[in-house]
Coordinates of C-alpha atoms and ligand atoms in Angstrom, one line a residue:
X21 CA 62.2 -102.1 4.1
X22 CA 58.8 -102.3 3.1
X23 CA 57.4 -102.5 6.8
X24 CA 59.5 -99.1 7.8
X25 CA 57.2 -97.8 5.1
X26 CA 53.6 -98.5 7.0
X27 CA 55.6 -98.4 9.9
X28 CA 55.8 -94.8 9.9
X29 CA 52.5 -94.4 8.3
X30 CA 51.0 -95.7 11.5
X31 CA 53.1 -93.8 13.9
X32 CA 52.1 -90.9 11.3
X33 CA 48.2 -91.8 12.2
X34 CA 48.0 -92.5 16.4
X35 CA 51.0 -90.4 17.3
X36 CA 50.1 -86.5 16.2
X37 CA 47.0 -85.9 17.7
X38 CA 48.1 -82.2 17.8
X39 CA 49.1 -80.5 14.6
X40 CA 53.3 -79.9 15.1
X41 CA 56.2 -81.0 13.4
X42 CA 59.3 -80.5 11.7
X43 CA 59.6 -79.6 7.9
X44 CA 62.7 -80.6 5.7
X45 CA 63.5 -79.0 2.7
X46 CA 66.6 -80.4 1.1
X47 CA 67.7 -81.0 4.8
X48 CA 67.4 -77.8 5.6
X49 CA 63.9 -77.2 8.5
X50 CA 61.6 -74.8 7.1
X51 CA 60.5 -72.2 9.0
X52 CA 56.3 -73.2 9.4
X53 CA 55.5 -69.9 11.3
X54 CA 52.6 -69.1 8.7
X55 CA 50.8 -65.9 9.1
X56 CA 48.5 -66.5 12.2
X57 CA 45.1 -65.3 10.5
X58 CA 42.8 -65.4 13.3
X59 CA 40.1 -62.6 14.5
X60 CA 39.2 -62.4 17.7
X61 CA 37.0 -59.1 17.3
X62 CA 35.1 -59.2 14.4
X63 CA 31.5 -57.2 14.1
X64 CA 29.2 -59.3 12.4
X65 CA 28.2 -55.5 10.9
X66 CA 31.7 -55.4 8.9
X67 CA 30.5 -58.7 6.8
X68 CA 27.9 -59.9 4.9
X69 CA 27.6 -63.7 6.2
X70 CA 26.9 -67.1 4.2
X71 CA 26.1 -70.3 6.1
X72 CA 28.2 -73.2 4.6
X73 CA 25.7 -74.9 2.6
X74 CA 24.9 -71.9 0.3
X75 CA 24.9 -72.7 -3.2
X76 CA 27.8 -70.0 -3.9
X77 CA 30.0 -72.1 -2.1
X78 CA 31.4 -75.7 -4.3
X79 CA 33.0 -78.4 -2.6
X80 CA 36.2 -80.1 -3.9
X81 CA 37.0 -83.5 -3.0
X82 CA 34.8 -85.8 0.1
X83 CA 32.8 -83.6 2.8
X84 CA 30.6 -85.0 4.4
X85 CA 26.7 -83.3 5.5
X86 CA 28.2 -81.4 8.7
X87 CA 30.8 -79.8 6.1
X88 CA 33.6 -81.6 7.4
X89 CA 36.4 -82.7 5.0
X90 CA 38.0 -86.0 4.5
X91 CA 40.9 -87.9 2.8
X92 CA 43.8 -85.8 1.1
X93 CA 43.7 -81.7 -0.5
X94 CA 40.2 -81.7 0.0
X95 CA 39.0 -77.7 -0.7
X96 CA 36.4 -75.1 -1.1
X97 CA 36.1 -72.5 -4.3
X98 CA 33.9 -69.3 -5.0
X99 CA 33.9 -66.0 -6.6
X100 CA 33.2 -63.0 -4.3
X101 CA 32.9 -58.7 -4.7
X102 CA 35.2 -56.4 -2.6
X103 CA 38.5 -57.2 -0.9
X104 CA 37.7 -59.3 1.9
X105 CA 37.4 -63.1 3.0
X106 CA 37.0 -64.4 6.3
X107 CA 35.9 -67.9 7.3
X108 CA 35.0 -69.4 10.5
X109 CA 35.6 -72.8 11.0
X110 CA 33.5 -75.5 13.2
X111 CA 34.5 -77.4 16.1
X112 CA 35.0 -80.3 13.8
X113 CA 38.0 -78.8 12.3
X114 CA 41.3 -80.1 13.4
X115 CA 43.3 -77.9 15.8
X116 CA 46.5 -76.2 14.0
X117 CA 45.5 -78.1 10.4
X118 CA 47.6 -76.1 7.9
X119 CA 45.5 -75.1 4.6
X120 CA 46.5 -73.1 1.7
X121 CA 44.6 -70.3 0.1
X122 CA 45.0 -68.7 -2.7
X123 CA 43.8 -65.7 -4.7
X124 CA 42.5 -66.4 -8.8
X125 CA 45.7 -67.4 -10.0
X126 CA 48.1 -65.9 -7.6
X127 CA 50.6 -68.1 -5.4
X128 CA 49.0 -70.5 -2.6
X129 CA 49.5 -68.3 1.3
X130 CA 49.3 -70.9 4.0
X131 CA 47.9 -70.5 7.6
X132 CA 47.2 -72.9 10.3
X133 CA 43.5 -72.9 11.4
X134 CA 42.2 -72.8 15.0
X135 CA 39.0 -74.7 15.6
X136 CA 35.9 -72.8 16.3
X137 CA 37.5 -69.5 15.3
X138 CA 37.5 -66.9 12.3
X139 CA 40.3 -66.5 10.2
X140 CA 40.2 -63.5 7.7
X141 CA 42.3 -64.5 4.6
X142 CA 41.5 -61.8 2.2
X143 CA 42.2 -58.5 3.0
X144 CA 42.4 -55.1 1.2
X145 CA 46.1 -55.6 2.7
X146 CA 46.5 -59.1 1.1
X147 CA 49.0 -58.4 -1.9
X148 CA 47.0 -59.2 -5.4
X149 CA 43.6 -58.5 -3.4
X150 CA 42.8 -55.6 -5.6
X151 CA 44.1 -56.5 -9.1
X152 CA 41.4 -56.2 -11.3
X153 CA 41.9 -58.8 -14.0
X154 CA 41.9 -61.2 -16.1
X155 CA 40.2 -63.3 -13.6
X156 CA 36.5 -62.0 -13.2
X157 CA 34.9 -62.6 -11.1
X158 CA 37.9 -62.6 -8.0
X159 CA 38.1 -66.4 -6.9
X160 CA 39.4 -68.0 -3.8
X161 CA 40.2 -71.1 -3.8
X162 CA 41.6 -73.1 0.2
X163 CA 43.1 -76.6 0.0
X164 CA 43.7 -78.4 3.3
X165 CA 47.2 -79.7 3.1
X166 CA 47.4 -82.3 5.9
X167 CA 45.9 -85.6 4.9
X168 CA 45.3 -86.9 8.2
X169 CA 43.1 -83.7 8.9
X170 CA 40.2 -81.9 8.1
X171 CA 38.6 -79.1 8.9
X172 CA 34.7 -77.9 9.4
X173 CA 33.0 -74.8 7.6
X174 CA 31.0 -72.7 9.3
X175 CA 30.5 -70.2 7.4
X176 CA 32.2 -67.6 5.2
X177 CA 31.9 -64.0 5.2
X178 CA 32.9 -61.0 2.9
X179 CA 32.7 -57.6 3.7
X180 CA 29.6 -55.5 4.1
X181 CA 27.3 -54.8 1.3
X182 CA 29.9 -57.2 -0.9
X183 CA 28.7 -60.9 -2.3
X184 CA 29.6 -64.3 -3.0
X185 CA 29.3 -65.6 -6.5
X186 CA 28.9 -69.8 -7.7
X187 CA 31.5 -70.3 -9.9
X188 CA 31.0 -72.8 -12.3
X189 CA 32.4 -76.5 -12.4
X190 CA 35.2 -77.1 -14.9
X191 CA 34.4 -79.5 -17.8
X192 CA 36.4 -82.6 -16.8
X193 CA 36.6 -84.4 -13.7
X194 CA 39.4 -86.8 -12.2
X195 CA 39.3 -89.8 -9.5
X196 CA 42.5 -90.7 -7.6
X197 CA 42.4 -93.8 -5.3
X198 CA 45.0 -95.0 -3.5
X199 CA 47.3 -94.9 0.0
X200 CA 50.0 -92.9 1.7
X201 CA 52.3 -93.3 -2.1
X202 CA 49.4 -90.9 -3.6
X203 CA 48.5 -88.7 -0.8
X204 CA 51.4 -86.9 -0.2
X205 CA 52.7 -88.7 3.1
X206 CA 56.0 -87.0 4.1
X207 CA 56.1 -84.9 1.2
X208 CA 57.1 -81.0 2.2
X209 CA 53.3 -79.7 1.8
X210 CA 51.8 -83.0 2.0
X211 CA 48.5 -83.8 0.1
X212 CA 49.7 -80.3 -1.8
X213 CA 52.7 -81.9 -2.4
X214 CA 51.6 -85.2 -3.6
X215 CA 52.0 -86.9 -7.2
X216 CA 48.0 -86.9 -6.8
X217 CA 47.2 -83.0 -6.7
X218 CA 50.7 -82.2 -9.2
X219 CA 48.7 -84.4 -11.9
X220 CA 45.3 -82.8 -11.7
X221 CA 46.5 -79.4 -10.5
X222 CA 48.8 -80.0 -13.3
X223 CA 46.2 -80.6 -16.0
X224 CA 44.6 -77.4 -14.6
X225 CA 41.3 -76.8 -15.3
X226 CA 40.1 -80.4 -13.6
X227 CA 38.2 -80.9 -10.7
X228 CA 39.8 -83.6 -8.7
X229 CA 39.3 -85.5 -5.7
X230 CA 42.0 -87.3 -4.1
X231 CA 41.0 -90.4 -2.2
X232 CA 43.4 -91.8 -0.5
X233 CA 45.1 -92.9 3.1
X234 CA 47.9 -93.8 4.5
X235 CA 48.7 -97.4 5.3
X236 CA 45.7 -98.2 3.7
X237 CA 44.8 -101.6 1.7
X238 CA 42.7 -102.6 -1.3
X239 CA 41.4 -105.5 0.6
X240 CA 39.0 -105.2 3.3
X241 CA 40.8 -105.9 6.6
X242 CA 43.4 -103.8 9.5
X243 CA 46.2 -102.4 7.8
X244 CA 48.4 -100.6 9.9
X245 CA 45.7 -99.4 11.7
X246 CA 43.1 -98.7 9.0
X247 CA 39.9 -101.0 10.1
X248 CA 38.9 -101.3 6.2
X249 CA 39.7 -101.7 3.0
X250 CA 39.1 -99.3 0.1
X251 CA 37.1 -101.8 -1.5
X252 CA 34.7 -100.6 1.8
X253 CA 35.8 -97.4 2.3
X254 CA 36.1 -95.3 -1.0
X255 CA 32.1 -96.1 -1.0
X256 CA 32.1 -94.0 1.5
X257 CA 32.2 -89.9 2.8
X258 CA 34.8 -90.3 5.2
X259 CA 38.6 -92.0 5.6
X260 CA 40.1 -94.5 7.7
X261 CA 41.4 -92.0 10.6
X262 CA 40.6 -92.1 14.2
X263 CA 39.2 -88.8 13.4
X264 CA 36.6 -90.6 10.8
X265 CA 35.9 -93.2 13.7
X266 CA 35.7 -90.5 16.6
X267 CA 32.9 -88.8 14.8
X268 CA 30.9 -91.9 13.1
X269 CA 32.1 -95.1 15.1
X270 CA 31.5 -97.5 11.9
X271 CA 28.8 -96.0 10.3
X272 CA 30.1 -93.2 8.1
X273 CA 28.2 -91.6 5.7
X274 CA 27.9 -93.5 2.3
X275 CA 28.9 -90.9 -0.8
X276 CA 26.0 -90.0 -2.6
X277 CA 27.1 -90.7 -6.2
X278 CA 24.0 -89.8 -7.6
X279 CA 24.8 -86.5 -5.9
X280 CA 28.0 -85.4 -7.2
X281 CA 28.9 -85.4 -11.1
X282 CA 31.2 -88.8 -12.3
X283 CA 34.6 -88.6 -12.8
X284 CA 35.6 -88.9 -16.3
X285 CA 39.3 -90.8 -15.4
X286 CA 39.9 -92.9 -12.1
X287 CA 43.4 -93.6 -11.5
X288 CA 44.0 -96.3 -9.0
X289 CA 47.5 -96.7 -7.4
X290 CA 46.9 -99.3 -4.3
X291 CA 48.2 -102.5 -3.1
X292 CA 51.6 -101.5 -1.4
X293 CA 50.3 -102.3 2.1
X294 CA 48.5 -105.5 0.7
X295 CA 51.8 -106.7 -0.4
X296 CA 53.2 -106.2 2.9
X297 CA 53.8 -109.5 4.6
X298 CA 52.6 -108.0 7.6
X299 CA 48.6 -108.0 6.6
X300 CA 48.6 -111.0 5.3
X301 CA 47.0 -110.4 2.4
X302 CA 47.2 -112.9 -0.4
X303 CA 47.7 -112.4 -4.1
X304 CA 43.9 -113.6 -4.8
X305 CA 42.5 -111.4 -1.9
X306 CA 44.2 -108.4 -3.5
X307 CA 42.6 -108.8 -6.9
X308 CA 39.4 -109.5 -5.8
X309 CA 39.6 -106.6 -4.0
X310 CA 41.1 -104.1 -6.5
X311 CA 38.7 -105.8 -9.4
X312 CA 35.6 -105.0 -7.0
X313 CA 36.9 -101.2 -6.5
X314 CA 37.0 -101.1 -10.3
X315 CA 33.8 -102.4 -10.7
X316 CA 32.5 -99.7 -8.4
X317 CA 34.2 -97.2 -10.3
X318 CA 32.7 -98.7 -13.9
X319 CA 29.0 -99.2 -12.1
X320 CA 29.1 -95.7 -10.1
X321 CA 30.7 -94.0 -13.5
X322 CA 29.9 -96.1 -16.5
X323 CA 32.2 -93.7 -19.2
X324 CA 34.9 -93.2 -16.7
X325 CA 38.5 -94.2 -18.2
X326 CA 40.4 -96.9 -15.2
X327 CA 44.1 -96.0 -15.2
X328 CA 45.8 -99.0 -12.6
X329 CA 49.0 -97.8 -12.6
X330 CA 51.4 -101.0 -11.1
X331 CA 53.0 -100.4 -7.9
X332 CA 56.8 -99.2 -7.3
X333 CA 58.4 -100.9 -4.0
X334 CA 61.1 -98.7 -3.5
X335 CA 65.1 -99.0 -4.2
X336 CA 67.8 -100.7 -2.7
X337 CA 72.0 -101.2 -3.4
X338 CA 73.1 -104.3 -4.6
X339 CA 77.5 -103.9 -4.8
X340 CA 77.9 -100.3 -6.4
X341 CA 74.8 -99.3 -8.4
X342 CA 70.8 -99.7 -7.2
X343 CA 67.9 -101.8 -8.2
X344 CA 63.9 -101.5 -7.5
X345 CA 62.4 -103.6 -5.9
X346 CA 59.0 -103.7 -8.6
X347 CA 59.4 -107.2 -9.0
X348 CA 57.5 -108.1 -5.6
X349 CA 54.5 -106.0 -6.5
X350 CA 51.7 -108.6 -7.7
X351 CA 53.1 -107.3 -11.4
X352 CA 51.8 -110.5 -12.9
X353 CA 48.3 -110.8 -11.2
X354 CA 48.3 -106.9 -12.1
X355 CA 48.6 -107.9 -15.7
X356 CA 46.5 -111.0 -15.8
X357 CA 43.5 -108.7 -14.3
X358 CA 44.0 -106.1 -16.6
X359 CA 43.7 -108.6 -19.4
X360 CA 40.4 -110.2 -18.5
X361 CA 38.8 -106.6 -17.8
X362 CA 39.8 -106.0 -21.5
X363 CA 38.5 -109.6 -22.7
X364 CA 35.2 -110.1 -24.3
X365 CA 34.5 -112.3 -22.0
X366 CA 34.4 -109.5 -19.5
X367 CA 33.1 -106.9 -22.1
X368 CA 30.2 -108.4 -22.8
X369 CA 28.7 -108.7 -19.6
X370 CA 30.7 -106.1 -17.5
X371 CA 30.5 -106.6 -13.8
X372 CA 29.6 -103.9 -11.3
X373 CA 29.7 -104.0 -7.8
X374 CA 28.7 -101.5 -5.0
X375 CA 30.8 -101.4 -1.4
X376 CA 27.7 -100.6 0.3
X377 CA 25.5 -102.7 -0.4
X378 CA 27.7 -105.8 -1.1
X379 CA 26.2 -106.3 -4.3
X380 CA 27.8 -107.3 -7.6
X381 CA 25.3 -107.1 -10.6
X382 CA 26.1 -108.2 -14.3
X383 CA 25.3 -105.3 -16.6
X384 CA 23.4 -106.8 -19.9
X385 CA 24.0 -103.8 -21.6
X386 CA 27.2 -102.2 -22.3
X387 CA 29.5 -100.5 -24.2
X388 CA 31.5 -103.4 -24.6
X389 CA 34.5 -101.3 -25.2
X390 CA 38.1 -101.5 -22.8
X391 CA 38.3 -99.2 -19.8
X392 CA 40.8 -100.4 -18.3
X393 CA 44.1 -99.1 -18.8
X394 CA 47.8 -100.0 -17.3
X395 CA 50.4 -97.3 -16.3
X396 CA 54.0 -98.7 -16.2
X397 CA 55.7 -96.8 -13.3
X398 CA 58.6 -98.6 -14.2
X399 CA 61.7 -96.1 -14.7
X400 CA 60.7 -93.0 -13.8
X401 CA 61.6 -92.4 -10.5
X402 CA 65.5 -93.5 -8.9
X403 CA 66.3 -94.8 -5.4
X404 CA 67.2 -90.9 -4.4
X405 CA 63.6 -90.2 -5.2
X406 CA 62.9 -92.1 -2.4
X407 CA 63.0 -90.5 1.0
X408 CA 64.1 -91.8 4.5
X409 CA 60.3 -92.2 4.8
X410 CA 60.2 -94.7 2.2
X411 CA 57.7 -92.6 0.3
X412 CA 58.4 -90.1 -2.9
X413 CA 60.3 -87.2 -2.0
X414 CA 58.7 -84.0 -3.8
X415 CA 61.1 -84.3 -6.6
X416 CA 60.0 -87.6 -6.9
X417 CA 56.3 -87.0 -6.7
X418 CA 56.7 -84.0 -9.3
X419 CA 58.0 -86.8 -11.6
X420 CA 54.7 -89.4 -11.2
X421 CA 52.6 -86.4 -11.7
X422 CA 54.5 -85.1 -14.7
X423 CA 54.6 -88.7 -16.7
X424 CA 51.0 -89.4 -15.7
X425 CA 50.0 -86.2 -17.5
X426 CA 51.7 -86.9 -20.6
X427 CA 49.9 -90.5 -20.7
X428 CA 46.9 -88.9 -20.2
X429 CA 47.2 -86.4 -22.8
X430 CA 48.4 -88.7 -25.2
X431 CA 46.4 -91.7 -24.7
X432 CA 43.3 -89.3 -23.9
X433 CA 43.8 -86.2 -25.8
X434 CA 43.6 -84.1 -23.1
X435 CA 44.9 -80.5 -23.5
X436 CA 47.3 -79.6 -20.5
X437 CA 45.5 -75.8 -19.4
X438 CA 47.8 -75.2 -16.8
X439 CA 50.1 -72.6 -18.3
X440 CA 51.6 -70.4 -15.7
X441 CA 49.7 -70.6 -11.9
X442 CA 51.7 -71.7 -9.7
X443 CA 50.9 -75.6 -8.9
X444 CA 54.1 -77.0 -6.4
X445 CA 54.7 -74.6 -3.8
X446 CA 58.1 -73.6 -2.9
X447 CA 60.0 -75.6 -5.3
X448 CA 62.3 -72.8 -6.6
X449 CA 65.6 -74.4 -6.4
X450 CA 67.6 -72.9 -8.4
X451 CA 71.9 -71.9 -8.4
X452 CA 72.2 -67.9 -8.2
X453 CA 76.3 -68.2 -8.9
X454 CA 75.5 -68.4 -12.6
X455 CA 79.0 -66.8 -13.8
X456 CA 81.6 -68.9 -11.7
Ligands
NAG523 C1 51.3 -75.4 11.2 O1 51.3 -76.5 10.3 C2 52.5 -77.0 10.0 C3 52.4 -78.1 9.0 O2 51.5 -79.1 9.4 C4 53.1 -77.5 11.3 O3 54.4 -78.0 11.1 C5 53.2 -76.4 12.4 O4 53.6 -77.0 13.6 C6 51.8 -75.8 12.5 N1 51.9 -74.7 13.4 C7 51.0 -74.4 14.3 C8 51.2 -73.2 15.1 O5 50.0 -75.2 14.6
NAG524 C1 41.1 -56.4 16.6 O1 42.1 -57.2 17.1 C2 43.4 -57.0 16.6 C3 44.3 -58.1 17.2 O2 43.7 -59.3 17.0 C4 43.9 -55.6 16.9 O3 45.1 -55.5 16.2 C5 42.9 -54.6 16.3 O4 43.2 -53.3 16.7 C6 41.5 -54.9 16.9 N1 40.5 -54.0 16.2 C7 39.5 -53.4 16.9 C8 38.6 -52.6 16.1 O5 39.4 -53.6 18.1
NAG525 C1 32.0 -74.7 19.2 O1 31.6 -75.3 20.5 C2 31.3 -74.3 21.5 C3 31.1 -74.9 22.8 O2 30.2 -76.0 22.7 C4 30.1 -73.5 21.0 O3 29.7 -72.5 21.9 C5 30.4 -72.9 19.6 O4 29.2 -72.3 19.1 C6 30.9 -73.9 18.6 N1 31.3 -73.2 17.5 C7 31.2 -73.6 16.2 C8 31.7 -72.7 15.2 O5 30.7 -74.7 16.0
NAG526 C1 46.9 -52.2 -5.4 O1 47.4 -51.9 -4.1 C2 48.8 -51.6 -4.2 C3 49.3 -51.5 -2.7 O2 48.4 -50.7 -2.0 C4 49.0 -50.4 -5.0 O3 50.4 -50.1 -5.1 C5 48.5 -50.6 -6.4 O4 48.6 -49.5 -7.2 C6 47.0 -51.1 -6.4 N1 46.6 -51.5 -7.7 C7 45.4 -51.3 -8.2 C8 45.2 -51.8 -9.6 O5 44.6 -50.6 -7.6
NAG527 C1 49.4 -113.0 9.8 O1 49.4 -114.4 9.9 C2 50.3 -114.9 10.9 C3 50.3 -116.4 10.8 O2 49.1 -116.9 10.6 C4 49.8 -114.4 12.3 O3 50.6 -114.8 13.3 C5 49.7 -112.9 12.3 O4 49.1 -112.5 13.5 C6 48.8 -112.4 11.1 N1 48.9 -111.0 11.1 C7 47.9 -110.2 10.9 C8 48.1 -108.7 10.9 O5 46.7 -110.6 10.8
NAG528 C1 57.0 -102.3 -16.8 O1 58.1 -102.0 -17.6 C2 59.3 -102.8 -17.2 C3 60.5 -102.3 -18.0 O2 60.1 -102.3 -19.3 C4 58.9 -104.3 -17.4 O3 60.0 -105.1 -17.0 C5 57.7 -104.7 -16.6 O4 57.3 -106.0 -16.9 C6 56.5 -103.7 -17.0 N1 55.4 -104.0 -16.0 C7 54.2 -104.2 -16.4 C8 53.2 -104.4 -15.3 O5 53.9 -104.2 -17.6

C-alpha cells in the first residue's frame, strides 16, 4: 500500500516532463482551459519595466539568484499604481506551469505560463482591477501551484508612467518541511491545495515557505528517485527534481540564512518514504536524520518553535469497518526523540548542526527552554480522506491544515487574521435543492 504511495510519486517526478493532465474534482474532470494570458505584441512604450531583482519585488518561499523557484507554492508579492500587470518569464520557467494570481484580497485567477514569454495578468478589464479600497496600495500576489515546477522572473512591468511599490513583510514567519503528504501531491491545485499552504494561508497574515518534495526522505540517500535526503537538501536553494539537477548537477545553491529573516515555527512532517521498506532506511538512520534537520532548524533559527507532527500511513478494511495504519510509523522512536530534545540533558547544551558544512556544534549558551513540540495526527483524517493516490484528498488536507491551526493558536497564542479572502480555491460544494 505504502509503495503505491512513492510509487506514483516517482512516476509523478520522471514521467511529466510536459505540463498536462487530468483534474478530478469529486470524480468529475475539471475543465483546466485557464485564460491563456500571453502577449505576443507588447510596446515596451505601454510599460514602465522593473528587472526582477528590484527591491519592490519580495520573494515568498526558495528562489534561487537567477530568480528561479523551487519546492512547493513558492510566489512573488508587490503593490503597484494603475490597472495593469504584466510579467515576463525566463527561459528557466517550466513550459505550461500553472500559477495563480490574485488581486489584494480578491479570488486566486489561474493561467498556465509559457517560457520566455509575457503574460499580462492585470488588466483595466480584469474584474476587481479598479476597486479602490480597503487595500492600499493594490497588491498582487502569484503562487506557482505545481510542485514539481518552477518558473523564472524576468521582469515585471506595469503600465506607463505607473509604479511598483515594496510592500512590507508580515510580522510572523512559518517553516514547513516535509514530502509529497505536505506538498500537495495529487491534490486538485496541488501545492495550493496542500495541508501546507491551507495552514499558513489559513493563519493569514504569515509569510510561509513550504519545503517539501515528493517521495522524499529525512535521511540522506535515493528515495524514489530523490538523490538526497532533507537532512542535505533543505540546506539548500533548490529541490530534489531533475529540474534542480538539470540546472546545478550536484552543486545547488546553499540558502543564505543569514539572508532571509528566521522563521518563527518550523513544522516538520517527514519520514513516510523512510519507513518504506523499499529505501532501506532503518529506525536509527531516520532519527539521526530528523534530529540533525532539527538541529538545523534550532542553529539556523535559535527562537523558532519545532512542531514534528507524527506521521499517518494511510487506512485500510479489516471485516466491515477501517483501521490506520499509524502504528508502523517509527511512533515510538518519534516519542523517545522528542523526549530527549526536551531533557536537560539536551537543554543544556543544545546541539546544532549545519547540512552544508557537516558540522554539528554544542551551543554553551542557551535558552535552555523546550522547543520541541509533538502534533498527534491521530484521528483526524478517515480512510475516505485518503485518495486513490494514497495521499490526502483536498477535504482531507483542509482538515490537517484546520487542526494544525487551532494547536497553533492555542499552544502559541497566535490570532487567526484570515477572516474572509478566499484561501482553498474552488471548494464550494454545496446542495442547491434546499427545500426537497
Ligand atoms: C495548465 O495546467 C494544468 C494543471 O497543471 C494542466 O492540467 C493543463 O494541462 C495545463 N494546460 C496547458 C495548456 O498547459
Ligand atoms: C495584440 O495581439 C492580440 C492577440 O494576441 C490582438 O488581439 C491585438 O489586437 C493586438 N494589438 C495590437 C495593438 O496589435
Ligand atoms: C530565452 O532564450 C532565447 C534564445 O536563447 C533568448 O533569445 C531570449 O532572450 C531568452 N529569454 C529570456 C526571457 O530569458
Ligand atoms: C469598475 O469597473 C466596472 C466595469 O467596468 C464598473 O462597472 C464599475 O463601476 C467600476 N468601479 C469603480 C469603483 O470605478
Ligand atoms: C535494500 O536492501 C536490499 C537487501 O540488502 C537490497 O536488495 C536492495 O537493493 C536495497 N534497496 C535499496 C533501494 O537500496
Ligand atoms: C496519538 O494518539 C493516539 C490516540 O490517542 C495514541 O494511540 C498514540 O500513541 C498517539 N501518538 C503519539 C506519537 O503520541
Amino acid at each position: 500500500m505504502l509503495l503505491s504511495i512513492a510509487r506514483l510519486a516517482v512516476l509523478g517526478l520522471r514521467v511529466l516532463s510536459q505540463v498536462s493532465g487530468t483534474i478530478l474534482q469529486n470524480g468529475q474532470v475539471k475543465i483546466t482551459n485557464y485564460p491563456d494570458t500571453r502577449i505576443i505584441n507588447a510596446s515596451a512604450s505601454s510599460f514602465t519595466t522593473y528587472p526582477a531583482n528590484a527591491a519592490e519585488v519580495s520573494y515568498k518561499g526558495r528562489w534561487d539568484s537567477k530568480h528561479v523557484s523551487w519546492w512547493s507554492a513558492p510566489g512573488i508579492k508587490f503593490g503597484y499604481t494603475g490597472q495593469t500587470v504584466a510579467i515576463s518569464f525566463g527561459n528557466w520557467t517550466s513550459d505550461g506551469a500553472l500559477v495563480a494570481y490574485r488581486i489584494g484580497g480578491l479570488d486566486w485567477m489561474f493561467t498556465n505560463i509559457t517560457a520566455g514569454a509575457t503574460h499580462l495578468l492585470v488588466s483595466p478589464d480584469t474584474p476587481g482591477s479598479n476597486l479602490t479600497g480597503p487595500i492600499n496600495p493594490w497588491t498582487f500576489e502569484l503562487r506557482v501551484t505545481n510542485w514539481a515546477y518552477g518558473v523564472q522572473i524576468d521582469s515585471v512591468h506595469v503600465a506607463a508612467g505607473e509604479r511598483l511599490v515594496k510592500l512590507p513583510d508580515y510580522g510572523r514567519r512559518i517553516e514547513i518541511i516535509g514530502d509529497s503528504l505536505a506538498q500537495g501531491y495529487s491534490t486538485s491545485y496541488e501545492g495550493l491545495s496542500s495541508w501546507a499552504y491551507g495552514l499558513a494561508a489559513g493563519l493569514g497574515n504569515t509569510e510561509y515557505s513550504i519545503t517539501a518534495y515528493s517521495g522524499i526522505c529525512a535521511a540522506d540517500q535515493d528515495c524514489w528517485g530523490n538523490p538526497r535526503g532533507q537532512v542535505h537538501q533543505w540546506f539548500y536553494t533548490s529541490d530534489t527534481s531533475g529540474r534542480a539537477a538539470a540546472m546545478y548537477g550536484d552543486d545547488p545553491e546553499p540558502w543564505d540564512f543569514g539572508r532571509h529573516p528566521a522563521a518563527d515555527i518550523a513544522i516538520i512532517n517527514i519520514g513516510t518514504n523512510d519507513q518504506n521498506p523499499h529505501n532501506n532506511v532503518s529506525a536509527a538512520a531516520y532519527i539521526d536524520a530528523l534530529s540533525k534537520i532539527i538541529e538545523g532548524v534550532h542553529g539556523n533559527w535559535p527562537d523558532a518553535q519545532v512542531i514534528v507532527m507524527s506521521l499517518w500511513l494511510g487506512f485500510y478494511q479489516s471485516g466491515n469497518t477501517y483501521f490506520s495504519d499509524a502504528s508502523q510509523g517509527f511512533v515510538d522512536e518519534i516519542k523517545q526523540m522528542v523526549q530527549w530534545f526536551n531533557s536537560d540533558d539536551y537543554l543544556r547544551n543544545p546541539v546544532i548542526y549545519d547540512g552544508v558544512t557537516k558540522q554539528t556544534t554544542r551551543l554553551k549558551k542557551c535558552s535552555g527552554k523546550p522547543f520541541v513540540h509533538l502534533f498527534n495526527t491521530t484521528g483526524i483524517m478517515q480512510h475516505n480522506d485518503i485518495n486513490p493516490a494514497w495521499h490526502p484528498t483536498d477535504v482531507g488536507a483542509i482538515k490537517v491544515a484546520s487542526h494544525l491551526q487551532q494547536y497553533i493558536h492555542v499552544k502559541f497564542g497566535w490570532e487567526l487574521y484570515a477572516t474572509g479572502p478566499e484561501v482553498y480555491h474552488d471548494t464550494t460544494y454545496w446542495n442547491d435543492q434546499v427545500s426537497y
